[in-house]
Amino acid sequence: MGSQWLFTLTYGALVTQLCKDYENDEDVNKQLDKMGYNIGVRLIEDFLARSNVGRCHDFRETADVIAKVAFKMYLGITPSITNWSPAGDEFSLILENNPLVDFVELPDNHSSLIYSNLLCGVLRGALEMVQMAVEAKFVQDTLKGDGVTEIRMRFIRRIEDNLPAGEE
Amino acid sequence: MADAVLFEFLHTEMVAELWAHDPDPGPGDNIWRWLLPLESWGQNMNLSVLESVGFRVGQALGERLPREMLAFREELDVLKFLCKDLWLAIFQKQMDSLRTNHQGTYVLQDNSFPLLLPMAAGLQYLEEAPKFLAFTCGLLRGALCTLGIESVVTASVAALPGCKFQVVIQNS
């Protein structure tokens, strides 16, 4: 009992509340992503302060830090890194088990819900603060009957300091 | 196991997000909302949303307690349990004091409530404090509910980061 359940149970109650507040799963997914982003842009400071990792020189180092340091620190799991693209700008995080879904079953009328979408927002927001524009999305989900949970990470571009993020 | 910091970040974001909740009413839902003065719509609605999210979490936490922990002889034992064991498990500290009038009202005081710590210590953010307490009020009410006790839980702040939770047992 305690803080490991508190986060998981609170997250579940939040998703339940959002499903009541929004009419369709797509809107809930967007809201989770946005909230995750807001958390990520602040979580990165906590992470950098506590982990003492130095600047990553490439996306491969970034992947290692995400899987072996960040996920371990915050969620107590170490996803494996697989399926690198030839250009080295995409990889997958494979989560054998996802702590967020420990007590969760998706009800039948929420087949489009990406339950753990907060994580994608957190990754996106945190990496933006270290000058990386990335896309993160779930491509497999144990909640939907897949064998594992897989997050696909794609490097979009480096964010220069003098440009606002996202400007074309 | 999720780091305690993750819960604090999630809680802060929930306060921000459920606070910004669109007050457009669903069909037939929450009719009482229309009876409130216009200025207080957002305020009351969003505190109750946060409180009810906390309530569900409190219930779920209560359901996961080991059975032997639940052999309480009397109501005061339950409140002591909340102040010591539950608070320690959730916030890594115990409640600082518990007082009661022995007639169903309890005041639980935390002089350094972790969810209030991110706010500047002092009085300047006092009016923001209820937003940061609503979830926890619900959590206490939910845990009590699972332990068979119906209650009303409110909170007040005199000086950040300290606060008091008032638990009034119903049908005492």
mmCIF file of C-alpha atoms in Angstrom:
data_model
loop_
_atom_site.group_PDB
_atom_site.id
_atom_site.type_symbol
_atom_site.label_atom_id
_atom_site.label_comp_id
_atom_site.label_asym_id
_atom_site.label_seq_id
_atom_site.Cartn_x
_atom_site.Cartn_y
_atom_site.Cartn_z
ATOM 1 C CA MET A 1 0.000 0.000 0.000
ATOM 2 C CA GLY A 2 1.181 3.507 -0.445
ATOM 3 C CA SER A 3 2.681 5.755 -2.996
ATOM 4 C CA GLN A 4 3.085 3.141 -5.700
ATOM 5 C CA TRP A 5 -0.635 2.585 -5.694
ATOM 6 C CA LEU A 6 -1.495 6.207 -5.114
ATOM 7 C CA PHE A 7 -0.230 7.309 -8.501
ATOM 8 C CA THR A 8 -1.797 4.385 -10.355
ATOM 9 C CA LEU A 9 -5.153 4.729 -8.608
ATOM 10 C CA THR A 10 -5.182 8.516 -9.006
ATOM 11 C CA TYR A 11 -4.369 8.174 -12.689
ATOM 12 C CA GLY A 12 -7.219 5.710 -13.097
ATOM 13 C CA ALA A 13 -9.653 8.021 -11.342
ATOM 14 C CA LEU A 14 -8.478 10.884 -13.544
ATOM 15 C CA VAL A 15 -9.059 8.910 -16.749
ATOM 16 C CA THR A 16 -12.501 7.925 -15.478
ATOM 17 C CA GLN A 17 -13.307 11.576 -14.788
ATOM 18 C CA LEU A 18 -12.080 12.683 -18.215
ATOM 19 C CA CYS A 19 -14.226 10.013 -19.873
ATOM 20 C CA LYS A 20 -17.202 11.603 -18.131
ATOM 21 C CA ASP A 21 -16.159 15.132 -19.074
ATOM 22 C CA TYR A 22 -15.471 14.537 -22.761
ATOM 23 C CA GLU A 23 -17.824 12.994 -25.272
ATOM 24 C CA ASN A 24 -15.371 10.899 -27.199
ATOM 25 C CA ASP A 25 -12.163 8.958 -26.657
ATOM 26 C CA GLU A 26 -10.178 11.159 -29.035
ATOM 27 C CA ASP A 27 -10.781 14.195 -26.835
ATOM 28 C CA VAL A 28 -9.761 12.252 -23.743
ATOM 29 C CA ASN A 29 -6.589 11.125 -25.519
ATOM 30 C CA LYS A 30 -5.770 14.744 -26.415
ATOM 31 C CA GLN A 31 -6.416 15.889 -22.870
ATOM 32 C CA LEU A 32 -4.162 13.183 -21.426
ATOM 33 C CA ASP A 33 -1.446 14.147 -23.894
ATOM 34 C CA LYS A 34 -1.753 17.814 -22.972
ATOM 35 C CA MET A 35 -1.670 17.117 -19.248
ATOM 36 C CA GLY A 36 1.296 14.823 -19.761
ATOM 37 C CA TYR A 37 3.075 17.551 -21.699
ATOM 38 C CA ASN A 38 2.507 20.023 -18.849
ATOM 39 C CA ILE A 39 3.893 17.481 -16.390
ATOM 40 C CA GLY A 40 6.849 16.632 -18.643
ATOM 41 C CA VAL A 41 8.084 20.210 -18.986
ATOM 42 C CA ARG A 42 8.408 20.382 -15.187
ATOM 43 C CA LEU A 43 9.376 16.768 -14.504
ATOM 44 C CA ILE A 44 12.546 17.183 -16.562
ATOM 45 C CA GLU A 45 13.979 19.537 -13.933
ATOM 46 C CA ASP A 46 13.337 17.003 -11.200
ATOM 47 C CA PHE A 47 14.901 14.325 -13.392
ATOM 48 C CA LEU A 48 18.030 16.306 -14.245
ATOM 49 C CA ALA A 49 18.505 17.299 -10.619
ATOM 50 C CA ARG A 50 18.223 13.751 -9.306
ATOM 51 C CA SER A 51 19.827 11.692 -12.020
ATOM 52 C CA ASN A 52 23.053 13.566 -12.793
ATOM 53 C CA VAL A 53 22.972 12.486 -16.414
ATOM 54 C CA GLY A 54 24.980 14.665 -18.753
ATOM 55 C CA ARG A 55 23.922 16.006 -22.105
ATOM 56 C CA CYS A 56 23.001 13.301 -24.618
ATOM 57 C CA HIS A 57 24.987 13.470 -27.843
ATOM 58 C CA ASP A 58 22.580 11.553 -30.012
ATOM 59 C CA PHE A 59 19.182 9.918 -30.073
ATOM 60 C CA ARG A 60 20.627 6.542 -29.078
ATOM 61 C CA GLU A 61 21.993 7.968 -25.847
ATOM 62 C CA THR A 62 18.657 9.647 -25.269
ATOM 63 C CA ALA A 63 16.878 6.319 -25.689
ATOM 64 C CA ASP A 64 19.165 4.690 -23.114
ATOM 65 C CA VAL A 65 18.601 7.465 -20.606
ATOM 66 C CA ILE A 66 14.834 7.339 -21.083
ATOM 67 C CA ALA A 67 14.605 3.566 -20.659
ATOM 68 C CA LYS A 68 17.308 2.838 -18.107
ATOM 69 C CA VAL A 69 17.235 5.960 -15.944
ATOM 70 C CA ALA A 70 13.966 7.854 -16.317
ATOM 71 C CA PHE A 71 11.504 4.973 -16.491
ATOM 72 C CA LYS A 72 13.398 3.213 -13.691
ATOM 73 C CA MET A 73 13.358 6.289 -11.482
ATOM 74 C CA TYR A 74 9.729 7.213 -11.919
ATOM 75 C CA LEU A 75 7.909 3.988 -12.715
ATOM 76 C CA GLY A 76 10.278 1.342 -11.403
ATOM 77 C CA ILE A 77 10.506 -0.473 -14.728
ATOM 78 C CA THR A 78 13.147 -0.671 -17.460
ATOM 79 C CA PRO A 79 11.605 -0.948 -20.916
ATOM 80 C CA SER A 80 13.717 -2.529 -23.610
ATOM 81 C CA ILE A 81 14.753 -0.547 -26.665
ATOM 82 C CA THR A 82 14.145 -2.158 -30.030
ATOM 83 C CA ASN A 83 13.305 -1.594 -33.691
ATOM 84 C CA TRP A 84 15.681 1.188 -34.517
ATOM 85 C CA SER A 85 15.012 2.784 -37.901
ATOM 86 C CA PRO A 86 17.941 2.676 -40.359
ATOM 87 C CA ALA A 87 18.352 6.430 -40.019
ATOM 88 C CA GLY A 88 18.521 6.132 -36.227
ATOM 89 C CA ASP A 89 15.657 8.561 -35.734
ATOM 90 C CA GLU A 90 13.001 6.143 -34.479
ATOM 91 C CA PHE A 91 12.926 3.416 -31.860
ATOM 92 C CA SER A 92 10.468 1.493 -29.755
ATOM 93 C CA LEU A 93 10.192 1.182 -25.999
ATOM 94 C CA ILE A 94 8.783 -2.200 -25.051
ATOM 95 C CA LEU A 95 7.106 -2.378 -21.657
ATOM 96 C CA GLU A 96 6.546 -5.948 -20.509
ATOM 97 C CA ASN A 97 4.232 -4.588 -17.884
ATOM 98 C CA ASN A 98 2.842 -1.114 -17.535
ATOM 99 C CA PRO A 99 2.385 -0.008 -13.906
ATOM 100 C CA LEU A 100 -0.337 2.434 -14.912
ATOM 101 C CA VAL A 101 -2.702 -0.372 -15.874
ATOM 102 C CA ASP A 102 -2.316 -2.571 -12.826
ATOM 103 C CA PHE A 103 -5.938 -2.477 -11.784
ATOM 104 C CA VAL A 104 -7.488 -1.491 -15.076
ATOM 105 C CA GLU A 105 -9.825 -3.016 -17.579
ATOM 106 C CA LEU A 106 -11.059 -0.925 -20.472
ATOM 107 C CA PRO A 107 -14.839 -0.851 -20.645
ATOM 108 C CA ASP A 108 -16.282 -1.957 -23.990
ATOM 109 C CA ASN A 109 -17.387 1.454 -25.151
ATOM 110 C CA HIS A 110 -13.898 2.984 -25.021
ATOM 111 C CA SER A 111 -12.082 1.082 -27.718
ATOM 112 C CA SER A 112 -10.306 4.199 -29.024
ATOM 113 C CA LEU A 113 -9.076 5.305 -25.632
ATOM 114 C CA ILE A 114 -5.306 5.373 -25.285
ATOM 115 C CA TYR A 115 -5.359 4.808 -21.566
ATOM 116 C CA SER A 116 -1.722 5.627 -20.827
ATOM 117 C CA ASN A 117 -1.491 8.544 -23.234
ATOM 118 C CA LEU A 118 -0.247 10.782 -20.430
ATOM 119 C CA LEU A 119 3.141 9.053 -20.827
ATOM 120 C CA CYS A 120 3.439 10.211 -24.449
ATOM 121 C CA GLY A 121 2.811 13.793 -23.394
ATOM 122 C CA VAL A 122 5.353 13.526 -20.573
ATOM 123 C CA LEU A 123 8.035 12.248 -22.958
ATOM 124 C CA ARG A 124 7.255 14.945 -25.510
ATOM 125 C CA GLY A 125 7.252 17.771 -22.937
ATOM 126 C CA ALA A 126 10.374 16.625 -21.129
ATOM 127 C CA LEU A 127 12.401 16.193 -24.318
ATOM 128 C CA GLU A 128 11.252 19.554 -25.652
ATOM 129 C CA MET A 129 12.878 21.162 -22.627
ATOM 130 C CA VAL A 130 16.173 19.604 -23.655
ATOM 131 C CA GLN A 131 15.835 20.905 -27.195
ATOM 132 C CA MET A 132 14.389 17.830 -28.861
ATOM 133 C CA ALA A 133 11.101 17.824 -30.752
ATOM 134 C CA VAL A 134 9.830 14.242 -30.728
ATOM 135 C CA GLU A 135 6.684 12.298 -31.356
ATOM 136 C CA ALA A 136 5.690 9.531 -28.962
ATOM 137 C CA LYS A 137 2.795 7.196 -29.522
ATOM 138 C CA PHE A 138 1.482 3.834 -28.396
ATOM 139 C CA VAL A 139 1.560 1.219 -31.130
ATOM 140 C CA GLN A 140 0.783 -1.792 -28.918
ATOM 141 C CA ASP A 141 -1.149 -1.903 -25.671
ATOM 142 C CA THR A 142 -1.703 -4.831 -23.309
ATOM 143 C CA LEU A 143 -5.023 -3.219 -22.361
ATOM 144 C CA LYS A 144 -6.164 -3.853 -25.892
ATOM 145 C CA GLY A 145 -5.066 -7.450 -25.908
ATOM 146 C CA ASP A 146 -1.558 -7.034 -27.311
ATOM 147 C CA GLY A 147 1.205 -9.108 -25.764
ATOM 148 C CA VAL A 148 3.299 -6.115 -24.772
ATOM 149 C CA THR A 149 2.967 -2.360 -24.560
ATOM 150 C CA GLU A 150 5.039 -0.544 -27.164
ATOM 151 C CA ILE A 151 5.735 3.186 -27.393
ATOM 152 C CA ARG A 152 7.184 4.369 -30.687
ATOM 153 C CA MET A 153 9.519 7.356 -30.355
ATOM 154 C CA ARG A 154 10.379 9.482 -33.373
ATOM 155 C CA PHE A 155 12.930 12.266 -33.475
ATOM 156 C CA ILE A 156 11.548 15.205 -35.456
ATOM 157 C CA ARG A 157 14.237 17.878 -35.094
ATOM 158 C CA ARG A 158 16.520 19.679 -32.761
ATOM 159 C CA ILE A 159 14.932 22.797 -31.255
ATOM 160 C CA GLU A 160 17.214 25.792 -31.630
ATOM 161 C CA ASP A 161 17.255 28.103 -28.660
ATOM 162 C CA ASN A 162 16.154 31.163 -30.606
ATOM 163 C CA LEU A 163 13.116 29.599 -32.253
ATOM 164 C CA PRO A 164 9.851 28.915 -30.475
ATOM 165 C CA ALA A 165 9.143 25.186 -30.345
ATOM 166 C CA GLY A 166 7.030 23.957 -33.207
ATOM 167 C CA GLU A 167 7.646 26.832 -35.596
ATOM 168 C CA GLU A 168 8.066 25.645 -39.192
ATOM 169 C CA MET B 1 6.553 1.224 -8.133
ATOM 170 C CA ALA B 2 5.751 4.815 -9.026
ATOM 171 C CA ASP B 3 7.888 7.505 -7.475
ATOM 172 C CA ALA B 4 6.053 9.727 -4.965
ATOM 173 C CA VAL B 5 7.065 12.774 -6.966
ATOM 174 C CA LEU B 6 4.976 11.531 -9.902
ATOM 175 C CA PHE B 7 1.841 11.678 -7.792
ATOM 176 C CA GLU B 8 2.621 15.267 -6.748
ATOM 177 C CA PHE B 9 3.122 16.340 -10.356
ATOM 178 C CA LEU B 10 -0.065 14.577 -11.402
ATOM 179 C CA HIS B 11 -1.996 16.164 -8.546
ATOM 180 C CA THR B 12 -0.797 19.668 -9.461
ATOM 181 C CA GLU B 13 -1.774 19.124 -13.080
ATOM 182 C CA MET B 14 -5.180 17.760 -12.048
ATOM 183 C CA VAL B 15 -5.800 20.870 -9.958
ATOM 184 C CA ALA B 16 -4.914 23.045 -12.945
ATOM 185 C CA GLU B 17 -6.901 20.992 -15.419
ATOM 186 C CA LEU B 18 -10.049 20.131 -13.517
ATOM 187 C CA TRP B 19 -10.092 23.742 -12.373
ATOM 188 C CA ALA B 20 -10.228 24.888 -15.982
ATOM 189 C CA HIS B 21 -13.094 22.471 -16.559
ATOM 190 C CA ASP B 22 -15.672 23.863 -18.932
ATOM 191 C CA PRO B 23 -18.823 24.687 -16.904
ATOM 192 C CA ASP B 24 -21.116 23.862 -19.814
ATOM 193 C CA PRO B 25 -23.662 21.512 -18.246
ATOM 194 C CA GLY B 26 -24.538 18.127 -19.696
ATOM 195 C CA PRO B 27 -28.193 17.226 -20.174
ATOM 196 C CA GLY B 28 -29.970 17.033 -16.853
ATOM 197 C CA ASP B 29 -26.677 16.954 -15.024
ATOM 198 C CA ASN B 30 -25.969 18.894 -11.881
ATOM 199 C CA ILE B 31 -29.036 21.107 -11.974
ATOM 200 C CA TRP B 32 -27.960 22.621 -8.660
ATOM 201 C CA ARG B 33 -25.213 24.423 -10.511
ATOM 202 C CA TRP B 34 -27.716 26.837 -11.987
ATOM 203 C CA LEU B 35 -28.899 27.838 -8.536
ATOM 204 C CA LEU B 36 -25.502 29.115 -7.445
ATOM 205 C CA PRO B 37 -24.463 32.727 -7.856
ATOM 206 C CA LEU B 38 -22.628 33.173 -11.147
ATOM 207 C CA GLU B 39 -19.264 33.994 -9.563
ATOM 208 C CA SER B 40 -19.151 30.806 -7.581
ATOM 209 C CA TRP B 41 -20.045 28.380 -10.401
ATOM 210 C CA GLY B 42 -16.533 27.511 -11.392
ATOM 211 C CA GLN B 43 -15.294 27.434 -7.847
ATOM 212 C CA ASN B 44 -17.792 25.012 -6.362
ATOM 213 C CA MET B 45 -18.023 22.818 -9.408
ATOM 214 C CA ASN B 46 -14.371 22.195 -9.730
ATOM 215 C CA LEU B 47 -13.693 21.587 -6.092
ATOM 216 C CA SER B 48 -16.390 18.925 -6.129
ATOM 217 C CA VAL B 49 -14.871 17.279 -9.192
ATOM 218 C CA LEU B 50 -11.463 17.141 -7.506
ATOM 219 C CA GLU B 51 -13.076 15.918 -4.286
ATOM 220 C CA SER B 52 -14.927 13.125 -6.045
ATOM 221 C CA VAL B 53 -11.778 11.986 -7.851
ATOM 222 C CA GLY B 54 -10.071 11.882 -4.446
ATOM 223 C CA PHE B 55 -13.033 9.981 -3.022
ATOM 224 C CA ARG B 56 -12.675 7.209 -5.622
ATOM 225 C CA VAL B 57 -8.980 6.945 -4.896
ATOM 226 C CA GLY B 58 -9.593 6.840 -1.141
ATOM 227 C CA GLN B 59 -12.128 4.049 -1.600
ATOM 228 C CA ALA B 60 -9.740 2.068 -3.767
ATOM 229 C CA LEU B 61 -6.892 2.524 -1.281
ATOM 230 C CA GLY B 62 -9.180 1.434 1.534
ATOM 231 C CA GLU B 63 -10.122 -1.707 -0.367
ATOM 232 C CA ARG B 64 -6.476 -2.670 -0.641
ATOM 233 C CA LEU B 65 -5.732 -2.558 3.061
ATOM 234 C CA PRO B 66 -4.739 -5.876 4.640
ATOM 235 C CA ARG B 67 -7.673 -7.341 6.516
ATOM 236 C CA GLU B 68 -5.841 -7.440 9.843
ATOM 237 C CA MET B 69 -5.399 -3.689 9.694
ATOM 238 C CA LEU B 70 -9.137 -3.295 9.792
ATOM 239 C CA ALA B 71 -9.816 -4.796 13.210
ATOM 240 C CA PHE B 72 -10.647 -1.434 14.701
ATOM 241 C CA ARG B 73 -12.348 -1.423 18.048
ATOM 242 C CA GLU B 74 -13.748 2.047 17.776
ATOM 243 C CA GLU B 75 -14.064 5.130 15.622
ATOM 244 C CA LEU B 76 -11.094 6.880 17.219
ATOM 245 C CA ASP B 77 -8.868 3.944 16.210
ATOM 246 C CA VAL B 78 -9.898 4.467 12.601
ATOM 247 C CA LEU B 79 -8.971 8.138 12.734
ATOM 248 C CA LYS B 80 -5.651 7.300 14.383
ATOM 249 C CA PHE B 81 -5.015 4.815 11.592
ATOM 250 C CA LEU B 82 -5.633 7.508 8.981
ATOM 251 C CA CYS B 83 -3.336 9.922 10.780
ATOM 252 C CA LYS B 84 -0.497 7.460 11.211
ATOM 253 C CA ASP B 85 -0.534 4.565 8.789
ATOM 254 C CA LEU B 86 -2.420 5.989 5.845
ATOM 255 C CA TRP B 87 -0.703 9.384 5.950
ATOM 256 C CA LEU B 88 2.707 7.728 6.284
ATOM 257 C CA ALA B 89 2.050 5.429 3.351
ATOM 258 C CA ILE B 90 0.810 8.224 1.112
ATOM 259 C CA PHE B 91 2.800 11.281 2.176
ATOM 260 C CA GLN B 92 5.804 9.709 3.904
ATOM 261 C CA LYS B 93 4.960 11.498 7.110
ATOM 262 C CA GLN B 94 2.362 11.268 9.864
ATOM 263 C CA MET B 95 -0.310 13.807 10.650
ATOM 264 C CA ASP B 96 1.000 16.215 13.260
ATOM 265 C CA SER B 97 -2.004 16.204 15.548
ATOM 266 C CA LEU B 98 -5.466 14.724 15.980
ATOM 267 C CA ARG B 99 -8.099 16.311 18.158
ATOM 268 C CA THR B 100 -11.706 15.351 18.805
ATOM 269 C CA ASN B 101 -14.698 16.476 20.753
ATOM 270 C CA HIS B 102 -15.599 12.799 21.255
ATOM 271 C CA GLN B 103 -18.923 13.553 19.602
ATOM 272 C CA GLY B 104 -18.031 12.680 16.035
ATOM 273 C CA THR B 105 -15.909 15.674 15.035
ATOM 274 C CA TYR B 106 -12.182 15.286 14.453
ATOM 275 C CA VAL B 107 -9.575 17.845 13.468
ATOM 276 C CA LEU B 108 -6.461 16.477 11.782
ATOM 277 C CA GLN B 109 -3.603 18.918 11.564
ATOM 278 C CA ASP B 110 -0.671 18.714 9.215
ATOM 279 C CA ASN B 111 1.841 21.497 9.759
ATOM 280 C CA SER B 112 3.658 20.837 6.523
ATOM 281 C CA PHE B 113 1.266 19.244 4.063
ATOM 282 C CA PRO B 114 3.294 17.981 1.083
ATOM 283 C CA LEU B 115 0.742 19.016 -1.525
ATOM 284 C CA LEU B 116 0.885 22.597 -0.241
ATOM 285 C CA LEU B 117 4.681 22.779 -0.128
ATOM 286 C CA PRO B 118 5.149 23.793 -3.784
ATOM 287 C CA MET B 119 3.245 26.963 -3.047
ATOM 288 C CA ALA B 120 5.239 29.737 -1.480
ATOM 289 C CA ALA B 121 5.167 29.478 2.274
ATOM 290 C CA GLY B 122 3.195 32.362 3.677
ATOM 291 C CA LEU B 123 -0.144 33.977 3.149
ATOM 292 C CA GLN B 124 0.012 35.306 -0.392
ATOM 293 C CA TYR B 125 -1.421 32.201 -2.052
ATOM 294 C CA LEU B 126 -4.023 31.495 0.594
ATOM 295 C CA GLU B 127 -7.020 31.668 -1.740
ATOM 296 C CA GLU B 128 -5.472 29.049 -4.016
ATOM 297 C CA ALA B 129 -5.082 26.576 -1.167
ATOM 298 C CA PRO B 130 -8.586 24.998 -1.264
ATOM 299 C CA LYS B 131 -7.885 23.735 -4.785
ATOM 300 C CA PHE B 132 -4.894 21.831 -3.448
ATOM 301 C CA LEU B 133 -6.850 20.298 -0.572
ATOM 302 C CA ALA B 134 -10.022 19.128 -2.301
ATOM 303 C CA PHE B 135 -8.559 15.887 -3.631
ATOM 304 C CA THR B 136 -7.190 14.917 -0.221
ATOM 305 C CA CYS B 137 -10.488 15.727 1.517
ATOM 306 C CA GLY B 138 -12.130 13.301 -0.885
ATOM 307 C CA LEU B 139 -9.398 10.750 -0.300
ATOM 308 C CA LEU B 140 -10.015 10.805 3.454
ATOM 309 C CA ARG B 141 -13.783 10.583 2.924
ATOM 310 C CA GLY B 142 -13.318 7.659 0.534
ATOM 311 C CA ALA B 143 -11.016 5.721 2.864
ATOM 312 C CA LEU B 144 -13.445 6.260 5.747
ATOM 313 C CA CYS B 145 -16.302 5.103 3.539
ATOM 314 C CA THR B 146 -14.554 1.817 2.778
ATOM 315 C CA LEU B 147 -13.951 1.392 6.492
ATOM 316 C CA GLY B 148 -17.694 1.714 7.035
ATOM 317 C CA ILE B 149 -17.786 5.333 8.187
ATOM 318 C CA GLU B 150 -19.792 8.019 6.422
ATOM 319 C CA SER B 151 -18.358 11.498 6.845
ATOM 320 C CA VAL B 152 -18.072 15.035 5.593
ATOM 321 C CA VAL B 153 -14.474 16.199 5.222
ATOM 322 C CA THR B 154 -13.422 19.808 4.761
ATOM 323 C CA ALA B 155 -10.084 21.562 5.063
ATOM 324 C CA SER B 156 -8.795 24.967 6.001
ATOM 325 C CA VAL B 157 -5.497 26.773 5.882
ATOM 326 C CA ALA B 158 -4.351 29.402 8.319
ATOM 327 C CA ALA B 159 -0.757 29.684 7.109
ATOM 328 C CA LEU B 160 0.875 27.700 4.341
ATOM 329 C CA PRO B 161 2.067 25.015 4.227
ATOM 330 C CA GLY B 162 0.049 23.907 7.254
ATOM 331 C CA CYS B 163 -3.580 22.856 7.065
ATOM 332 C CA LYS B 164 -6.350 21.245 9.072
ATOM 333 C CA PHE B 165 -8.766 18.583 7.870
ATOM 334 C CA GLN B 166 -12.086 18.506 9.657
ATOM 335 C CA VAL B 167 -13.891 15.176 9.670
ATOM 336 C CA VAL B 168 -17.506 15.130 10.802
ATOM 337 C CA ILE B 169 -18.911 11.642 11.183
ATOM 338 C CA GLN B 170 -22.483 11.294 9.894
ATOM 339 C CA ASN B 171 -25.050 9.374 11.940
ATOM 340 C CA SER B 172 -22.606 9.287 14.824
#
